[in-house]
Amino acid sequence: MTHEILNALNNKALVGSIFFDLAKAFDSVNHLLLIKKLPYYSIMGKAKLLIESYLLNKFQRVQLDSSFLNSKTVSTWSKVKHGVPQGSVLGPLLFLLYINDLPKAISSNATPTLFADDTSILITGQDKHRFQDDLNVTFDHISNWFQVNSLSLNISKTCYIQFSGKKHKLFGYKYYI
């Protein structure tokens, strides 16, 4: 990402990045949608069956023990339909397979960087007005992609940074690199 930013600045281009924050990203992965995506990455046969068995037909319940009341409360069993295990070896890999088609949702002048649940998009352009339009269109496309794929964007933690080689007043703010 740093290389792309410096390259754009050296070419006197406008460059900015949107850093997306997803709310409970690993917990939101839709199992059936993930399984549908696997053949697009040539995961078929026994490998696909293994992932299916890892995700599907799992149940969970909650048990509360109260030593104060000397009682135990247990919820009913419910089927787990979303989420990949955090802290496991497969969790981040399955999440990356789930979001691997995100770059298809953006324009050619936007460069995605995907690392587990951290997603950022670098946008470059020469014309200020076109740059702003591309920025807004890219944000809309990615927001729609997140919604279609059952992922929730945490707007309060999502941010945009405009990069500049020297002191500039861009879009009402001063930025330095």
PDB file of C-alpha atoms in Angstrom:
ATOM      1  CA  MET A   1       0.000   0.000   0.000  1.00  0.00           C
ATOM      2  CA  THR A   2       2.835   2.375   0.880  1.00  0.00           C
ATOM      3  CA  HIS A   3       4.461   1.704  -2.500  1.00  0.00           C
ATOM      4  CA  GLU A   4       1.189   2.515  -4.321  1.00  0.00           C
ATOM      5  CA  ILE A   5       0.734   5.753  -2.332  1.00  0.00           C
ATOM      6  CA  LEU A   6       4.295   6.934  -3.030  1.00  0.00           C
ATOM      7  CA  ASN A   7       3.988   5.972  -6.690  1.00  0.00           C
ATOM      8  CA  ALA A   8       0.775   8.027  -7.036  1.00  0.00           C
ATOM      9  CA  LEU A   9       2.324  11.016  -5.251  1.00  0.00           C
ATOM     10  CA  ASN A  10       5.423  10.848  -7.469  1.00  0.00           C
ATOM     11  CA  ASN A  11       3.087  10.976 -10.492  1.00  0.00           C
ATOM     12  CA  LYS A  12       1.356  14.073  -9.043  1.00  0.00           C
ATOM     13  CA  ALA A  13      -1.911  12.150  -8.645  1.00  0.00           C
ATOM     14  CA  LEU A  14      -4.515  12.543  -5.939  1.00  0.00           C
ATOM     15  CA  VAL A  15      -4.500   9.548  -3.645  1.00  0.00           C
ATOM     16  CA  GLY A  16      -6.685   8.545  -0.740  1.00  0.00           C
ATOM     17  CA  SER A  17      -7.662   5.425   1.116  1.00  0.00           C
ATOM     18  CA  ILE A  18     -10.820   4.202   2.802  1.00  0.00           C
ATOM     19  CA  PHE A  19     -10.204   1.926   5.774  1.00  0.00           C
ATOM     20  CA  PHE A  20     -13.292  -0.190   6.401  1.00  0.00           C
ATOM     21  CA  ASP A  21     -14.220  -1.618   9.766  1.00  0.00           C
ATOM     22  CA  LEU A  22     -16.611  -4.545   9.795  1.00  0.00           C
ATOM     23  CA  ALA A  23     -18.750  -5.234  12.839  1.00  0.00           C
ATOM     24  CA  LYS A  24     -18.224  -8.816  14.069  1.00  0.00           C
ATOM     25  CA  ALA A  25     -16.818  -9.834  10.692  1.00  0.00           C
ATOM     26  CA  PHE A  26     -15.823 -13.395  11.612  1.00  0.00           C
ATOM     27  CA  ASP A  27     -19.175 -13.971  13.342  1.00  0.00           C
ATOM     28  CA  SER A  28     -21.128 -12.789  10.280  1.00  0.00           C
ATOM     29  CA  VAL A  29     -19.851 -15.217   7.635  1.00  0.00           C
ATOM     30  CA  ASN A  30     -22.888 -16.938   6.124  1.00  0.00           C
ATOM     31  CA  HIS A  31     -22.052 -20.659   5.914  1.00  0.00           C
ATOM     32  CA  LEU A  32     -24.236 -21.430   2.894  1.00  0.00           C
ATOM     33  CA  LEU A  33     -22.916 -18.433   0.942  1.00  0.00           C
ATOM     34  CA  LEU A  34     -19.316 -19.384   1.746  1.00  0.00           C
ATOM     35  CA  ILE A  35     -19.921 -22.952   0.577  1.00  0.00           C
ATOM     36  CA  LYS A  36     -21.433 -21.639  -2.677  1.00  0.00           C
ATOM     37  CA  LYS A  37     -18.272 -19.593  -3.293  1.00  0.00           C
ATOM     38  CA  LEU A  38     -15.829 -22.500  -2.814  1.00  0.00           C
ATOM     39  CA  PRO A  39     -16.103 -23.970  -6.356  1.00  0.00           C
ATOM     40  CA  TYR A  40     -15.099 -20.566  -7.816  1.00  0.00           C
ATOM     41  CA  TYR A  41     -11.721 -21.081  -6.110  1.00  0.00           C
ATOM     42  CA  SER A  42     -11.485 -24.692  -7.340  1.00  0.00           C
ATOM     43  CA  ILE A  43     -12.304 -26.074  -3.899  1.00  0.00           C
ATOM     44  CA  MET A  44     -14.363 -29.121  -4.780  1.00  0.00           C
ATOM     45  CA  GLY A  45     -14.643 -32.784  -3.950  1.00  0.00           C
ATOM     46  CA  LYS A  46     -13.253 -33.950  -0.633  1.00  0.00           C
ATOM     47  CA  ALA A  47     -11.807 -30.536   0.272  1.00  0.00           C
ATOM     48  CA  LYS A  48     -15.238 -28.927  -0.128  1.00  0.00           C
ATOM     49  CA  LEU A  49     -16.899 -31.742   1.815  1.00  0.00           C
ATOM     50  CA  LEU A  50     -14.377 -31.272   4.623  1.00  0.00           C
ATOM     51  CA  ILE A  51     -15.142 -27.547   4.876  1.00  0.00           C
ATOM     52  CA  GLU A  52     -18.880 -28.264   4.727  1.00  0.00           C
ATOM     53  CA  SER A  53     -18.599 -30.752   7.585  1.00  0.00           C
ATOM     54  CA  TYR A  54     -16.550 -28.202   9.540  1.00  0.00           C
ATOM     55  CA  LEU A  55     -19.262 -25.533   9.146  1.00  0.00           C
ATOM     56  CA  LEU A  56     -22.639 -27.220   8.746  1.00  0.00           C
ATOM     57  CA  ASN A  57     -24.878 -29.047  11.207  1.00  0.00           C
ATOM     58  CA  LYS A  58     -23.327 -27.481  14.280  1.00  0.00           C
ATOM     59  CA  PHE A  59     -25.481 -26.609  17.274  1.00  0.00           C
ATOM     60  CA  GLN A  60     -24.902 -24.487  20.350  1.00  0.00           C
ATOM     61  CA  ARG A  61     -26.586 -23.558  23.586  1.00  0.00           C
ATOM     62  CA  VAL A  62     -25.849 -21.431  26.617  1.00  0.00           C
ATOM     63  CA  GLN A  63     -25.627 -22.722  30.148  1.00  0.00           C
ATOM     64  CA  LEU A  64     -25.650 -20.411  33.168  1.00  0.00           C
ATOM     65  CA  ASP A  65     -24.645 -21.743  36.543  1.00  0.00           C
ATOM     66  CA  SER A  66     -25.509 -19.691  39.592  1.00  0.00           C
ATOM     67  CA  SER A  67     -23.765 -20.736  42.775  1.00  0.00           C
ATOM     68  CA  PHE A  68     -25.604 -17.961  44.612  1.00  0.00           C
ATOM     69  CA  LEU A  69     -29.045 -19.359  43.701  1.00  0.00           C
ATOM     70  CA  ASN A  70     -27.790 -22.925  43.451  1.00  0.00           C
ATOM     71  CA  SER A  71     -29.427 -23.272  40.044  1.00  0.00           C
ATOM     72  CA  LYS A  72     -28.583 -24.030  36.455  1.00  0.00           C
ATOM     73  CA  THR A  73     -30.291 -22.453  33.446  1.00  0.00           C
ATOM     74  CA  VAL A  74     -29.853 -23.932  29.996  1.00  0.00           C
ATOM     75  CA  SER A  75     -31.092 -22.492  26.704  1.00  0.00           C
ATOM     76  CA  THR A  76     -32.477 -24.597  23.898  1.00  0.00           C
ATOM     77  CA  TRP A  77     -30.130 -25.887  21.226  1.00  0.00           C
ATOM     78  CA  SER A  78     -29.953 -23.690  18.119  1.00  0.00           C
ATOM     79  CA  LYS A  79     -28.306 -24.305  14.777  1.00  0.00           C
ATOM     80  CA  VAL A  80     -25.186 -22.251  14.000  1.00  0.00           C
ATOM     81  CA  LYS A  81     -25.678 -20.647  10.566  1.00  0.00           C
ATOM     82  CA  HIS A  82     -23.071 -17.894  10.644  1.00  0.00           C
ATOM     83  CA  GLY A  83     -19.491 -17.401  11.715  1.00  0.00           C
ATOM     84  CA  VAL A  84     -16.072 -18.934  11.438  1.00  0.00           C
ATOM     85  CA  PRO A  85     -14.030 -19.799  14.531  1.00  0.00           C
ATOM     86  CA  GLN A  86     -11.751 -16.993  15.660  1.00  0.00           C
ATOM     87  CA  GLY A  87      -8.370 -18.026  16.954  1.00  0.00           C
ATOM     88  CA  SER A  88      -8.351 -21.102  14.748  1.00  0.00           C
ATOM     89  CA  VAL A  89      -6.067 -21.751  11.800  1.00  0.00           C
ATOM     90  CA  LEU A  90      -9.022 -22.097   9.404  1.00  0.00           C
ATOM     91  CA  GLY A  91     -10.999 -19.034  10.588  1.00  0.00           C
ATOM     92  CA  PRO A  92      -8.959 -16.336   8.770  1.00  0.00           C
ATOM     93  CA  LEU A  93      -8.547 -18.551   5.703  1.00  0.00           C
ATOM     94  CA  LEU A  94     -12.306 -19.162   5.430  1.00  0.00           C
ATOM     95  CA  PHE A  95     -12.958 -15.449   5.930  1.00  0.00           C
ATOM     96  CA  LEU A  96     -10.523 -14.568   3.129  1.00  0.00           C
ATOM     97  CA  LEU A  97     -12.271 -17.059   0.827  1.00  0.00           C
ATOM     98  CA  TYR A  98     -15.561 -15.394   1.770  1.00  0.00           C
ATOM     99  CA  ILE A  99     -14.404 -11.874   0.833  1.00  0.00           C
ATOM    100  CA  ASN A 100     -12.051 -12.806  -2.009  1.00  0.00           C
ATOM    101  CA  ASP A 101     -14.554 -11.632  -4.653  1.00  0.00           C
ATOM    102  CA  LEU A 102     -14.777  -8.122  -3.128  1.00  0.00           C
ATOM    103  CA  PRO A 103     -12.254  -6.634  -5.615  1.00  0.00           C
ATOM    104  CA  LYS A 104     -14.709  -7.368  -8.435  1.00  0.00           C
ATOM    105  CA  ALA A 105     -17.085  -4.830  -6.859  1.00  0.00           C
ATOM    106  CA  ILE A 106     -14.742  -1.871  -7.348  1.00  0.00           C
ATOM    107  CA  SER A 107     -13.519   0.198 -10.287  1.00  0.00           C
ATOM    108  CA  SER A 108     -10.138  -0.137 -11.973  1.00  0.00           C
ATOM    109  CA  ASN A 109      -8.650   2.978 -10.346  1.00  0.00           C
ATOM    110  CA  ALA A 110      -9.200   1.535  -6.871  1.00  0.00           C
ATOM    111  CA  THR A 111      -6.757  -0.947  -5.352  1.00  0.00           C
ATOM    112  CA  PRO A 112      -8.002  -3.217  -2.560  1.00  0.00           C
ATOM    113  CA  THR A 113      -5.900  -4.515   0.299  1.00  0.00           C
ATOM    114  CA  LEU A 114      -7.464  -7.462   2.119  1.00  0.00           C
ATOM    115  CA  PHE A 115      -5.967  -8.903   5.281  1.00  0.00           C
ATOM    116  CA  ALA A 116      -8.313 -11.060   7.355  1.00  0.00           C
ATOM    117  CA  ASP A 117     -11.124  -8.694   8.396  1.00  0.00           C
ATOM    118  CA  ASP A 118      -9.115  -5.523   7.651  1.00  0.00           C
ATOM    119  CA  THR A 119     -10.183  -4.114   4.310  1.00  0.00           C
ATOM    120  CA  SER A 120      -8.845  -0.943   2.740  1.00  0.00           C
ATOM    121  CA  ILE A 121      -9.220   0.584  -0.688  1.00  0.00           C
ATOM    122  CA  LEU A 122      -6.680   2.929  -2.271  1.00  0.00           C
ATOM    123  CA  ILE A 123      -8.076   5.344  -4.861  1.00  0.00           C
ATOM    124  CA  THR A 124      -6.033   7.495  -7.237  1.00  0.00           C
ATOM    125  CA  GLY A 125      -6.897  10.102  -9.829  1.00  0.00           C
ATOM    126  CA  GLN A 126      -5.690  13.228 -11.596  1.00  0.00           C
ATOM    127  CA  ASP A 127      -8.859  15.355 -11.605  1.00  0.00           C
ATOM    128  CA  LYS A 128     -10.236  16.521  -8.243  1.00  0.00           C
ATOM    129  CA  HIS A 129     -13.915  16.219  -9.207  1.00  0.00           C
ATOM    130  CA  ARG A 130     -13.515  12.838 -10.888  1.00  0.00           C
ATOM    131  CA  PHE A 131     -11.502  11.663  -7.880  1.00  0.00           C
ATOM    132  CA  GLN A 132     -14.332  12.620  -5.508  1.00  0.00           C
ATOM    133  CA  ASP A 133     -16.890  10.900  -7.744  1.00  0.00           C
ATOM    134  CA  ASP A 134     -14.757   7.738  -7.923  1.00  0.00           C
ATOM    135  CA  LEU A 135     -14.365   7.804  -4.155  1.00  0.00           C
ATOM    136  CA  ASN A 136     -18.136   8.005  -3.596  1.00  0.00           C
ATOM    137  CA  VAL A 137     -18.951   5.365  -6.227  1.00  0.00           C
ATOM    138  CA  THR A 138     -16.332   2.983  -4.803  1.00  0.00           C
ATOM    139  CA  PHE A 139     -17.684   3.478  -1.285  1.00  0.00           C
ATOM    140  CA  ASP A 140     -21.246   2.768  -2.493  1.00  0.00           C
ATOM    141  CA  HIS A 141     -20.193  -0.369  -4.400  1.00  0.00           C
ATOM    142  CA  ILE A 142     -18.286  -1.776  -1.445  1.00  0.00           C
ATOM    143  CA  SER A 143     -21.083  -0.918   0.988  1.00  0.00           C
ATOM    144  CA  ASN A 144     -23.543  -2.754  -1.265  1.00  0.00           C
ATOM    145  CA  TRP A 145     -21.170  -5.738  -1.537  1.00  0.00           C
ATOM    146  CA  PHE A 146     -20.913  -5.919   2.265  1.00  0.00           C
ATOM    147  CA  GLN A 147     -24.713  -5.824   2.565  1.00  0.00           C
ATOM    148  CA  VAL A 148     -25.266  -8.539  -0.070  1.00  0.00           C
ATOM    149  CA  ASN A 149     -22.695 -10.730   1.691  1.00  0.00           C
ATOM    150  CA  SER A 150     -24.266 -10.297   5.156  1.00  0.00           C
ATOM    151  CA  LEU A 151     -21.428  -8.175   6.531  1.00  0.00           C
ATOM    152  CA  SER A 152     -22.123  -5.025   8.549  1.00  0.00           C
ATOM    153  CA  LEU A 153     -20.032  -1.931   8.025  1.00  0.00           C
ATOM    154  CA  ASN A 154     -19.167  -0.105  11.242  1.00  0.00           C
ATOM    155  CA  ILE A 155     -19.478   3.479   9.945  1.00  0.00           C
ATOM    156  CA  SER A 156     -18.170   5.087  13.145  1.00  0.00           C
ATOM    157  CA  LYS A 157     -14.851   3.208  12.806  1.00  0.00           C
ATOM    158  CA  THR A 158     -14.540   3.419   9.019  1.00  0.00           C
ATOM    159  CA  CYS A 159     -12.296   6.286   7.957  1.00  0.00           C
ATOM    160  CA  TYR A 160     -10.878   8.034   4.928  1.00  0.00           C
ATOM    161  CA  ILE A 161      -7.388   9.503   4.600  1.00  0.00           C
ATOM    162  CA  GLN A 162      -6.227  11.808   1.811  1.00  0.00           C
ATOM    163  CA  PHE A 163      -2.469  11.635   1.186  1.00  0.00           C
ATOM    164  CA  SER A 164      -0.328  14.506  -0.051  1.00  0.00           C
ATOM    165  CA  GLY A 165       3.390  15.014  -0.697  1.00  0.00           C
ATOM    166  CA  LYS A 166       3.451  18.488   0.810  1.00  0.00           C
ATOM    167  CA  LYS A 167       1.168  20.791   2.724  1.00  0.00           C
ATOM    168  CA  HIS A 168      -2.135  20.994   0.848  1.00  0.00           C
ATOM    169  CA  LYS A 169      -5.625  21.946   1.736  1.00  0.00           C
ATOM    170  CA  LEU A 170      -7.692  19.128   0.239  1.00  0.00           C
ATOM    171  CA  PHE A 171     -11.446  18.892   0.711  1.00  0.00           C
ATOM    172  CA  GLY A 172     -11.308  21.266   3.687  1.00  0.00           C
ATOM    173  CA  TYR A 173      -8.555  19.469   5.661  1.00  0.00           C
ATOM    174  CA  LYS A 174      -4.771  19.694   5.751  1.00  0.00           C
ATOM    175  CA  TYR A 175      -2.883  16.433   5.314  1.00  0.00           C
ATOM    176  CA  TYR A 176       0.796  15.526   5.347  1.00  0.00           C
ATOM    177  CA  ILE A 177       2.738  12.432   4.463  1.00  0.00           C
TER     178      ILE A 177
END
